[in-house]
Amino acid sequence: MKFATKAVHAGVHPDPTTGAIMTPIYQTSTYVQHSPGKHKGYEYARTQNPTRDALQTSLAALENGKHAFCFASGLAAIDTVIKTLQPGDEVIATNDLYGGTYRLFVRVFEKYGIRFQFIPMHNADAVVPHLTPQTKLLWIESPTNPLLNIVDIERICQLAHHHGAKVAVDNTFASPYLQNPLDLGADLVMHSVTKYIAGHSDVVMGALITNDDQWADQFKFLQNAAGAVPAPMDCFLVLRGIKTLHLRMKAHCENGKIVAHFLANHPKVGQVWWPGLPSHPNHAVAARQMRDFGGMVSFTLTDDRVENAIRLMENLQLFSLAESLGGVESLCGHPATMTHASIPKQEREKAGLRDSLIRLSVGIEDAQDLCEDLERALALV
Ligand SMILES: *Cc1c(COP(=O)(O)O)cnc(C)c1O
């Protein structure tokens, strides 16, 4: 089945009792048993919920995986992965990483004896000297947040597997429409469903998708044992969002391309980061492992004082100044004070993240209106 058909149909069936074509919101905490221990497969809603089941089946299909598990947020999903490790285990992560992931690793899990290294991975082979017998997991983002670095997922997986380590890919920026890491050899895909998958800026949720049966058993155990499950209403909203994921992503990519080229040709714009630009250092890898280049664009100004970046963001009208990304409406953000403020300035600068960087989540509005908004705000700096 092709992606668009899966987006509309995977995991969902008309309700057998009424014929309702949409999956009902099973807003219940428990399920009646006809005799102790005899039930219809549902006991308590932290453990199982039919609306969540439908969504998990849909997400597994979209990522070409066997098992999917949903959580109350993207970070709750990541938290679950790290809880499958033991004290003494090491994780190697990309150094240009979502700020909340960095915070979870360093400020929550280091004190339990799990060690984290943050390594640039635009050259995949650079991880080799950092791999030790204790390295159990490589945590990859590609494209990265916010610098849109591209990691060669297939190559990283070969190197990691050769050393007996697993690879997890945070696929939030690409969405399953643009990239399927399991097909490239990854052991696990993680999504902040909050972003492109839900797509309408009205839900916070996370997901894990894997083909690894043993890891899946641990995720299922932890989903119930630690209990960071999403609400049925949110699962319904995400199921609705998924039905247009392919259409939205196509529009995000088209607009992302127009905005990236507009910025790249503007005299007041310094550097532009978008994996579809031939000047992007890993453009060739992006073209190989992604189906298109997405709607996230980062840039700096020629006069790259922070005051100028702030003035620009204050004057944009269609691009609302807000954290998050992946909704139908365009957003702009300032990673240094917003999404990445939890990473120390020194670490940010080591990863090439300057305080003057502006990040755009290009929405699905009319591209000309978006460029005119940028043009007008650029004239004021
Ligand atoms: C937002 C985000 C997360 C965290 O997800 P939440 O749903 O906000 O908990 C993780 N990784 C990336 C790349 C993100 O953009």
Short mmCIF file of C-alpha atoms and ligand atoms in Angstrom, two decimals:
data_model
loop_
_atom_site.label_atom_id
_atom_site.label_comp_id
_atom_site.label_asym_id
_atom_site.label_seq_id
_atom_site.Cartn_x
_atom_site.Cartn_y
_atom_site.Cartn_z
CA MET A 1 0.00 0.00 0.00
CA LYS A 2 1.29 3.48 -0.89
CA PHE A 3 1.74 6.24 1.69
CA ALA A 4 -1.42 8.27 0.88
CA THR A 5 -3.63 5.19 1.14
CA LYS A 6 -2.03 4.19 4.45
CA ALA A 7 -2.50 7.75 5.78
CA VAL A 8 -6.25 7.51 5.12
CA HIS A 9 -6.90 3.85 5.97
CA ALA A 10 -4.23 2.18 8.12
CA GLY A 11 -5.43 1.19 11.60
CA VAL A 12 -8.98 2.51 11.22
CA HIS A 13 -12.16 0.50 10.61
CA PRO A 14 -15.82 1.46 10.78
CA ASP A 15 -17.11 0.89 14.32
CA PRO A 16 -18.63 -2.62 14.40
CA THR A 17 -21.52 -1.68 16.71
CA THR A 18 -22.85 1.33 14.77
CA GLY A 19 -21.02 1.56 11.46
CA ALA A 20 -19.57 4.97 12.45
CA ILE A 21 -16.86 5.51 9.84
CA MET A 22 -14.63 7.44 12.27
CA THR A 23 -12.89 5.67 15.15
CA PRO A 24 -14.84 6.54 18.32
CA ILE A 25 -13.18 8.38 21.20
CA TYR A 26 -13.28 5.65 23.84
CA GLN A 27 -13.44 8.07 26.76
CA THR A 28 -13.41 5.45 29.50
CA SER A 29 -11.06 4.53 32.32
CA THR A 30 -12.13 0.90 32.65
CA TYR A 31 -13.91 -1.97 30.88
CA VAL A 32 -16.55 -4.35 32.24
CA GLN A 33 -15.55 -8.00 32.64
CA HIS A 34 -18.23 -10.69 32.43
CA SER A 35 -16.33 -12.94 34.84
CA PRO A 36 -13.09 -12.20 36.76
CA GLY A 37 -10.26 -12.10 34.22
CA LYS A 38 -12.66 -12.71 31.29
CA HIS A 39 -12.90 -9.62 29.11
CA LYS A 40 -12.66 -8.38 25.53
CA GLY A 41 -8.91 -7.65 25.67
CA TYR A 42 -9.35 -4.36 27.54
CA GLU A 43 -8.97 -4.09 31.32
CA TYR A 44 -7.88 -0.59 32.32
CA ALA A 45 -7.30 2.45 30.09
CA ARG A 46 -3.67 3.09 31.08
CA THR A 47 -2.93 -0.40 29.75
CA GLN A 48 -5.14 -0.44 26.63
CA ASN A 49 -7.51 1.90 24.83
CA PRO A 50 -9.13 1.21 21.44
CA THR A 51 -8.66 4.78 20.12
CA ARG A 52 -4.96 4.56 21.04
CA ASP A 53 -4.72 1.09 19.46
CA ALA A 54 -6.04 2.46 16.15
CA LEU A 55 -3.50 5.29 16.22
CA GLN A 56 -0.61 2.95 17.10
CA THR A 57 -1.51 0.66 14.19
CA SER A 58 -1.66 3.65 11.86
CA LEU A 59 1.74 4.97 12.98
CA ALA A 60 3.38 1.54 12.65
CA ALA A 61 2.09 1.35 9.06
CA LEU A 62 3.35 4.85 8.19
CA GLU A 63 6.88 4.00 9.40
CA ASN A 64 6.91 0.46 7.94
CA GLY A 65 7.29 -0.94 11.46
CA LYS A 66 5.73 -3.82 13.37
CA HIS A 67 5.11 -2.14 16.71
CA ALA A 68 4.12 1.41 17.71
CA PHE A 69 3.53 2.92 21.14
CA CYS A 70 2.11 6.36 21.91
CA PHE A 71 3.00 8.52 24.87
CA ALA A 72 1.76 11.73 26.47
CA SER A 73 4.57 13.74 24.80
CA GLY A 74 7.62 13.31 22.61
CA LEU A 75 9.81 13.59 25.69
CA ALA A 76 7.82 10.86 27.48
CA ALA A 77 8.58 8.63 24.48
CA ILE A 78 12.32 9.41 24.70
CA ASP A 79 12.23 8.91 28.48
CA THR A 80 10.83 5.41 27.87
CA VAL A 81 13.70 4.51 25.52
CA ILE A 82 16.40 5.59 27.98
CA LYS A 83 14.68 3.66 30.80
CA THR A 84 15.46 0.44 28.92
CA LEU A 85 19.21 1.10 29.52
CA GLN A 86 21.27 0.17 32.59
CA PRO A 87 23.64 2.22 34.78
CA GLY A 88 27.04 2.23 33.06
CA ASP A 89 25.56 2.18 29.56
CA GLU A 90 26.60 4.94 27.16
CA VAL A 91 24.59 6.85 24.59
CA ILE A 92 26.13 8.77 21.71
CA ALA A 93 23.84 11.53 20.44
CA THR A 94 24.08 14.10 17.67
CA ASN A 95 25.42 17.37 19.12
CA ASP A 96 22.81 19.51 17.33
CA LEU A 97 19.83 18.17 19.23
CA TYR A 98 16.39 19.28 20.39
CA GLY A 99 17.00 21.20 23.65
CA GLY A 100 14.50 19.15 25.65
CA THR A 101 16.18 15.89 24.64
CA TYR A 102 19.54 17.26 25.76
CA ARG A 103 18.01 18.37 29.08
CA LEU A 104 16.40 14.96 29.67
CA PHE A 105 19.65 13.13 28.95
CA VAL A 106 21.95 15.36 31.01
CA ARG A 107 19.79 16.58 33.87
CA VAL A 108 17.57 13.55 34.44
CA PHE A 109 19.41 10.42 33.35
CA GLU A 110 23.08 11.19 34.04
CA LYS A 111 22.43 10.93 37.77
CA TYR A 112 21.25 7.34 37.26
CA GLY A 113 24.66 6.45 35.85
CA ILE A 114 23.88 6.56 32.13
CA ARG A 115 26.53 8.46 30.18
CA PHE A 116 25.92 10.70 27.17
CA GLN A 117 28.30 12.02 24.54
CA PHE A 118 27.25 14.66 22.01
CA ILE A 119 29.13 14.29 18.73
CA PRO A 120 28.79 16.04 15.35
CA MET A 121 27.62 13.38 12.88
CA HIS A 122 27.50 15.16 9.50
CA ASN A 123 30.45 12.85 8.80
CA ALA A 124 29.08 9.52 10.05
CA ASP A 125 32.49 7.87 10.39
CA ALA A 126 33.46 10.47 13.02
CA VAL A 127 31.50 8.47 15.62
CA VAL A 128 33.80 5.44 15.38
CA PRO A 129 36.50 6.63 17.83
CA HIS A 130 33.76 7.37 20.40
CA LEU A 131 32.21 3.89 20.36
CA THR A 132 33.11 1.76 23.39
CA PRO A 133 31.91 -1.64 24.61
CA GLN A 134 29.51 0.32 26.88
CA THR A 135 27.91 2.17 23.94
CA LYS A 136 24.42 0.71 23.73
CA LEU A 137 22.57 3.36 21.75
CA LEU A 138 23.13 6.04 19.13
CA TRP A 139 20.52 8.81 19.23
CA ILE A 140 20.19 10.55 15.87
CA GLU A 141 18.20 13.53 14.66
CA SER A 142 18.09 14.11 10.90
CA PRO A 143 17.38 16.76 9.86
CA THR A 144 18.59 18.22 13.16
CA ASN A 145 16.87 20.92 15.14
CA PRO A 146 17.53 23.81 14.42
CA LEU A 147 20.51 23.64 12.03
CA LEU A 148 19.00 21.13 9.60
CA ASN A 149 22.15 19.02 9.61
CA ILE A 150 21.73 15.73 7.80
CA VAL A 151 23.09 12.46 9.18
CA ASP A 152 23.68 9.53 6.84
CA ILE A 153 21.36 7.12 8.66
CA GLU A 154 22.30 4.04 6.65
CA ARG A 155 26.02 4.55 7.31
CA ILE A 156 25.52 5.29 11.03
CA CYS A 157 23.47 2.08 11.35
CA GLN A 158 26.22 -0.01 9.71
CA LEU A 159 28.85 1.42 12.06
CA ALA A 160 26.69 1.09 15.19
CA HIS A 161 25.53 -2.44 14.44
CA HIS A 162 29.12 -3.50 13.77
CA HIS A 163 29.84 -2.42 17.38
CA GLY A 164 26.70 -4.04 18.78
CA ALA A 165 24.90 -0.73 19.46
CA LYS A 166 21.35 0.14 18.44
CA VAL A 167 20.26 3.23 16.54
CA ALA A 168 17.25 5.39 17.37
CA VAL A 169 16.20 8.19 15.01
CA ASP A 170 14.15 11.18 16.11
CA ASN A 171 12.22 11.56 12.83
CA THR A 172 10.14 14.54 13.95
CA PHE A 173 11.51 17.05 11.43
CA ALA A 174 11.13 14.73 8.43
CA SER A 175 7.84 13.01 9.36
CA PRO A 176 7.19 9.52 7.97
CA TYR A 177 6.19 11.14 4.67
CA LEU A 178 9.76 12.24 3.94
CA GLN A 179 11.88 9.54 5.54
CA ASN A 180 11.48 6.04 7.01
CA PRO A 181 14.55 5.32 9.18
CA LEU A 182 13.61 1.65 9.80
CA ASP A 183 14.01 1.06 6.05
CA LEU A 184 17.50 2.59 6.30
CA GLY A 185 18.52 0.14 9.05
CA ALA A 186 17.51 2.00 12.23
CA ASP A 187 16.22 -0.03 15.18
CA LEU A 188 13.80 2.60 16.41
CA VAL A 189 11.95 5.68 15.19
CA MET A 190 10.77 8.32 17.65
CA HIS A 191 8.33 11.12 16.83
CA SER A 192 7.16 14.20 18.58
CA VAL A 193 3.67 13.58 17.19
CA THR A 194 2.92 17.12 18.39
CA LYS A 195 4.55 18.46 15.23
CA TYR A 196 3.89 17.34 11.61
CA ILE A 197 2.00 14.12 12.36
CA ALA A 198 -0.74 15.83 14.39
CA GLY A 199 -0.14 18.90 12.25
CA HIS A 200 -2.64 21.35 13.70
CA SER A 201 -0.88 22.67 16.83
CA ASP A 202 -3.58 21.30 19.11
CA VAL A 203 -2.04 18.16 20.66
CA VAL A 204 1.12 17.17 22.56
CA MET A 205 2.08 13.52 21.99
CA GLY A 206 5.00 11.21 21.29
CA ALA A 207 5.48 7.83 19.61
CA LEU A 208 8.00 4.99 19.30
CA ILE A 209 8.00 2.61 16.31
CA THR A 210 10.21 -0.48 16.01
CA ASN A 211 10.58 -3.91 14.41
CA ASP A 212 12.54 -5.20 17.42
CA ASP A 213 10.18 -7.57 19.31
CA GLN A 214 12.19 -7.54 22.56
CA TRP A 215 12.50 -3.77 22.69
CA ALA A 216 8.78 -3.53 21.86
CA ASP A 217 7.96 -5.72 24.87
CA GLN A 218 9.94 -3.34 27.10
CA PHE A 219 8.18 -0.29 25.64
CA LYS A 220 4.78 -1.91 26.18
CA PHE A 221 5.75 -2.76 29.76
CA LEU A 222 6.98 0.79 30.46
CA GLN A 223 4.01 2.43 28.75
CA ASN A 224 1.82 0.71 31.34
CA ALA A 225 4.26 0.58 34.29
CA ALA A 226 5.30 4.26 34.14
CA GLY A 227 1.98 5.36 32.68
CA ALA A 228 2.77 8.38 30.44
CA VAL A 229 -0.11 7.54 28.10
CA PRO A 230 -1.97 9.95 25.79
CA ALA A 231 -5.68 10.71 26.24
CA PRO A 232 -8.24 9.12 23.89
CA MET A 233 -9.41 12.53 22.63
CA ASP A 234 -5.83 13.38 21.64
CA CYS A 235 -5.48 10.03 19.86
CA PHE A 236 -8.62 10.88 17.89
CA LEU A 237 -7.26 14.32 16.92
CA VAL A 238 -4.00 12.75 15.72
CA LEU A 239 -5.88 10.10 13.72
CA ARG A 240 -7.73 12.95 12.04
CA GLY A 241 -4.49 14.83 11.38
CA ILE A 242 -2.84 11.79 9.81
CA LYS A 243 -5.50 11.57 7.09
CA THR A 244 -4.02 14.68 5.46
CA LEU A 245 -0.36 14.14 6.42
CA HIS A 246 0.74 13.53 2.80
CA LEU A 247 -1.15 16.60 1.49
CA ARG A 248 0.17 18.84 4.25
CA MET A 249 3.76 17.63 3.86
CA LYS A 250 3.65 18.24 0.11
CA ALA A 251 2.53 21.82 0.75
CA HIS A 252 5.14 22.32 3.53
CA CYS A 253 7.88 21.13 1.16
CA GLU A 254 6.73 23.33 -1.74
CA ASN A 255 6.52 26.40 0.49
CA GLY A 256 9.78 25.53 2.26
CA LYS A 257 11.54 25.48 -1.09
CA ILE A 258 10.12 28.86 -2.15
CA VAL A 259 10.93 30.50 1.20
CA ALA A 260 14.46 29.01 1.33
CA HIS A 261 15.26 30.31 -2.16
CA PHE A 262 13.69 33.70 -1.41
CA LEU A 263 15.91 34.03 1.68
CA ALA A 264 19.04 32.70 -0.06
CA ASN A 265 18.67 35.46 -2.70
CA HIS A 266 17.94 38.31 -0.27
CA PRO A 267 20.78 40.81 0.32
CA LYS A 268 19.93 41.21 4.04
CA VAL A 269 20.09 37.46 4.67
CA GLY A 270 23.42 35.91 5.63
CA GLN A 271 23.33 32.12 5.72
CA VAL A 272 20.34 29.85 4.99
CA TRP A 273 20.02 26.27 6.27
CA TRP A 274 17.65 24.07 4.25
CA PRO A 275 18.65 20.55 3.10
CA GLY A 276 17.25 21.15 -0.40
CA LEU A 277 19.75 23.90 -1.21
CA PRO A 278 22.67 22.54 -3.27
CA SER A 279 24.95 24.63 -0.98
CA HIS A 280 23.87 22.51 2.03
CA PRO A 281 26.93 20.44 3.06
CA ASN A 282 24.96 17.16 3.10
CA HIS A 283 22.52 17.92 0.30
CA ALA A 284 23.47 14.71 -1.53
CA VAL A 285 22.75 12.53 1.53
CA ALA A 286 19.43 14.33 2.07
CA ALA A 287 18.48 13.76 -1.58
CA ARG A 288 19.26 10.05 -1.16
CA GLN A 289 17.51 9.28 2.12
CA MET A 290 14.58 11.74 2.03
CA ARG A 291 11.74 12.03 -0.52
CA ASP A 292 11.77 15.85 -0.34
CA PHE A 293 13.37 18.46 1.92
CA GLY A 294 10.68 19.62 4.32
CA GLY A 295 9.34 22.92 5.57
CA MET A 296 11.90 23.87 8.23
CA VAL A 297 14.26 26.69 7.24
CA SER A 298 16.82 28.42 9.49
CA PHE A 299 18.75 31.59 8.65
CA THR A 300 20.87 34.44 9.93
CA LEU A 301 21.02 38.06 8.79
CA THR A 302 23.98 39.66 6.98
CA ASP A 303 24.23 42.05 9.94
CA ASP A 304 23.89 39.23 12.42
CA ARG A 305 23.48 41.16 15.66
CA VAL A 306 20.90 39.52 17.93
CA GLU A 307 18.88 42.81 18.11
CA ASN A 308 18.31 42.61 14.35
CA ALA A 309 17.07 39.03 14.53
CA ILE A 310 14.71 39.97 17.35
CA ARG A 311 13.43 43.03 15.47
CA LEU A 312 12.72 40.87 12.42
CA MET A 313 10.79 38.30 14.45
CA GLU A 314 8.77 41.02 16.21
CA ASN A 315 7.74 42.46 12.85
CA LEU A 316 6.65 39.28 11.08
CA GLN A 317 2.86 39.03 10.89
CA LEU A 318 2.05 35.72 9.19
CA PHE A 319 4.91 33.91 10.93
CA SER A 320 3.77 33.88 14.57
CA LEU A 321 6.56 33.97 17.14
CA ALA A 322 6.13 30.70 19.02
CA GLU A 323 7.86 27.48 20.01
CA SER A 324 6.96 24.28 18.20
CA LEU A 325 6.65 23.52 14.49
CA GLY A 326 4.87 21.38 11.96
CA GLY A 327 1.40 22.93 12.17
CA VAL A 328 -0.48 24.27 9.14
CA GLU A 329 0.30 27.86 10.21
CA SER A 330 3.76 29.38 9.81
CA LEU A 331 5.83 30.00 12.92
CA CYS A 332 9.15 31.66 13.62
CA GLY A 333 11.33 31.00 16.60
CA HIS A 334 14.56 32.07 18.24
CA PRO A 335 16.29 28.82 19.30
CA ALA A 336 18.82 30.54 21.62
CA THR A 337 16.10 31.91 23.92
CA MET A 338 13.28 29.47 23.18
CA THR A 339 13.61 25.81 22.11
CA HIS A 340 17.33 25.52 22.86
CA ALA A 341 17.70 27.77 25.93
CA SER A 342 18.20 24.65 28.06
CA ILE A 343 21.52 23.96 26.29
CA PRO A 344 24.39 26.06 27.75
CA LYS A 345 25.54 28.87 25.40
CA GLN A 346 29.01 27.37 25.17
CA GLU A 347 27.58 24.00 24.04
CA ARG A 348 25.27 25.74 21.57
CA GLU A 349 28.14 27.62 19.99
CA LYS A 350 30.24 24.47 19.76
CA ALA A 351 27.40 22.99 17.68
CA GLY A 352 27.36 26.10 15.46
CA LEU A 353 24.10 27.45 16.89
CA ARG A 354 24.56 31.23 16.98
CA ASP A 355 22.34 33.48 19.12
CA SER A 356 21.31 35.31 15.93
CA LEU A 357 19.77 32.22 14.31
CA ILE A 358 16.11 32.44 13.28
CA ARG A 359 14.12 29.24 12.71
CA LEU A 360 11.05 29.11 10.48
CA SER A 361 8.39 26.43 10.39
CA VAL A 362 6.93 27.20 6.99
CA GLY A 363 3.19 26.50 6.98
CA ILE A 364 0.78 25.73 4.17
CA GLU A 365 -0.45 29.29 3.51
CA ASP A 366 0.10 30.96 0.12
CA ALA A 367 3.87 31.07 -0.48
CA GLN A 368 3.77 34.54 -2.02
CA ASP A 369 2.05 35.95 1.07
CA LEU A 370 4.75 34.33 3.23
CA CYS A 371 7.58 35.85 1.15
CA GLU A 372 5.90 39.28 1.24
CA ASP A 373 5.68 39.05 5.03
CA LEU A 374 9.41 38.26 5.21
CA GLU A 375 10.23 41.03 2.69
CA ARG A 376 8.33 43.63 4.73
CA ALA A 377 9.95 42.61 8.02
CA LEU A 378 13.42 42.46 6.44
CA ALA A 379 12.97 46.04 5.21
CA LEU A 380 12.63 47.13 8.87
CA VAL A 381 16.00 45.78 10.05
C1 LIG B 1 9.32 18.96 19.97
C2 LIG B 1 10.40 17.99 19.79
C3 LIG B 1 10.63 16.97 20.72
C4 LIG B 1 9.86 16.87 22.02
O1 LIG B 1 8.53 16.53 21.80
P1 LIG B 1 7.32 17.01 22.77
O2 LIG B 1 6.13 16.45 22.06
O3 LIG B 1 7.37 18.51 22.78
O4 LIG B 1 7.56 16.42 24.10
C5 LIG B 1 11.63 16.06 20.45
N1 LIG B 1 12.37 16.13 19.33
C6 LIG B 1 12.18 17.09 18.41
C7 LIG B 1 13.03 17.13 17.19
C8 LIG B 1 11.19 18.06 18.60
O5 LIG B 1 11.03 19.03 17.70
#
